[in-house]
Amino acid sequence: MSSDGMRRQHRFFAPGRVNLIGEHTDYNGGLVFPAALSMGTYLTVTERFDHFSCGFSSDNEPKAFTLCGDALTERQQAWVDYPLGVFKEFSDRGWSVEGYDFHYSGDLPIGASLSSSASIEMVTAVALNALNGEPFTMLELVQMAQHAENDFVGMNCGIMDQFASGFGKKDCAIALDCNTLEYEHVPLEMRGLKFVIANTNKKRGLVDSAYNQRRSECQQALETLQPYLEADNLCQYSMEQFGQLSVHLSGDVLRRARHAVSEHTRVKEAIIALKNSDMACFGQLMNASHASLRDDYEVTCPELDFLAGKAQQFPGVLGSRMTGAGFGGCTVTLIAEDQVEAFIQEVGDAYELQFRIKADFYVAEIGDGAGER
Ligand code: GLA
């Protein structure tokens, strides 16, 4: 408590992200190209009257928690596991925070492939870091947040989402090499274009197990190919090398690996296209990415295929693809600004007629990464 008896309060924010291209390449040591959104998770941290427990509540969740001692680093099988996983990361390194209320709110749709989980983890990480006097760098916080999701929550995700939330920059996409963690902010010079996100609002079930299965299929492909040509990860193989090696693979494992290698190549081309302001080329690569995720990686669904397919035929659209893990969630479409309104109206109506669910649309605003706000 401060000397004037007021309870100290801090507010933090961590954004969600939209991945422009480069899906399921992060855990294959490849390139990704996400951008942080202006939508995300806010966390208000308020000093409590006691100095040993922590309260957790959220505008988006009915259940609140008051926890202390070991319970602050133990799974509760509830939404609070996302913050608690990060508490455990701090505690494992000898840092603790007690005597605060953590209240979460935000404007990011939950579980819609825009990294709501990563934004909760990252906002918790920057808050705990600030309350402890900033012992960790942003990269360390990103790695701790990813580790929390892998080990505590049980989703074997790559580093893209937490990285994008931590390292976002206004009006820039992040070209990240997930093998070396080298990255570059690439300005999004939109020249009369917009990225529009369409949320299928399809309830996703069992995403974690299907995701983890894709990861192990890629690992299996890598282990099969390594004796023929040494590599640390699938994205180290060029398209040409993979073409020769692929005789040693078959079925699902072949198709999963083919997606990883081809998607990595597409990201490389997309980054160059964006730097050259060749938005038509960027859009074609987005379309090719969607096709590969549908046919080889098999992580789309009828709702995503419908939205991307309708978009790809819509006047003024340069490209459209699913974004994030897949199985539901969102598409992202590169479209001429003056067509956005008609697009939202017409594609939205067609979607509702087909699936009896309303899609939600957001015109993407690209913002800064996590921090105190
Ligand atoms: C999820 C994961 C990321 C990444 C994407 C697919 O968002 O959290 O690490 O693998 O799926 O590109």
PDB file of C-alpha atoms in Angstrom, residues 23 35 44 137 163 189 197 219 239 256 260 273 289 306 314 372:
ATOM      1  CA  GLU A  23       1.444 -21.358 -40.808  1.00  0.00           C
ATOM      2  CA  ALA A  35       1.621  -8.738 -37.058  1.00  0.00           C
ATOM      3  CA  THR A  44      -5.176  -4.289 -14.224  1.00  0.00           C
ATOM      4  CA  THR A 137      14.246  -9.276 -21.318  1.00  0.00           C
ATOM      5  CA  PHE A 163       6.773 -13.517 -30.019  1.00  0.00           C
ATOM      6  CA  GLU A 189       2.726   0.067 -46.753  1.00  0.00           C
ATOM      7  CA  ILE A 197     -10.118 -10.727 -40.598  1.00  0.00           C
ATOM      8  CA  GLN A 219       8.971 -34.868 -36.305  1.00  0.00           C
ATOM      9  CA  MET A 239      12.068 -27.408 -52.203  1.00  0.00           C
ATOM     10  CA  ARG A 256       2.574 -32.633 -43.615  1.00  0.00           C
ATOM     11  CA  ALA A 260       6.101 -27.192 -43.994  1.00  0.00           C
ATOM     12  CA  ALA A 273       7.029  -9.238 -52.316  1.00  0.00           C
ATOM     13  CA  SER A 289      -0.807 -21.048 -48.460  1.00  0.00           C
ATOM     14  CA  PHE A 306     -15.948 -21.247 -47.643  1.00  0.00           C
ATOM     15  CA  PHE A 314     -14.518 -11.286 -54.579  1.00  0.00           C
ATOM     16  CA  GLU A 372       2.516  -1.096 -19.453  1.00  0.00           C
TER      17      GLU A 372
END
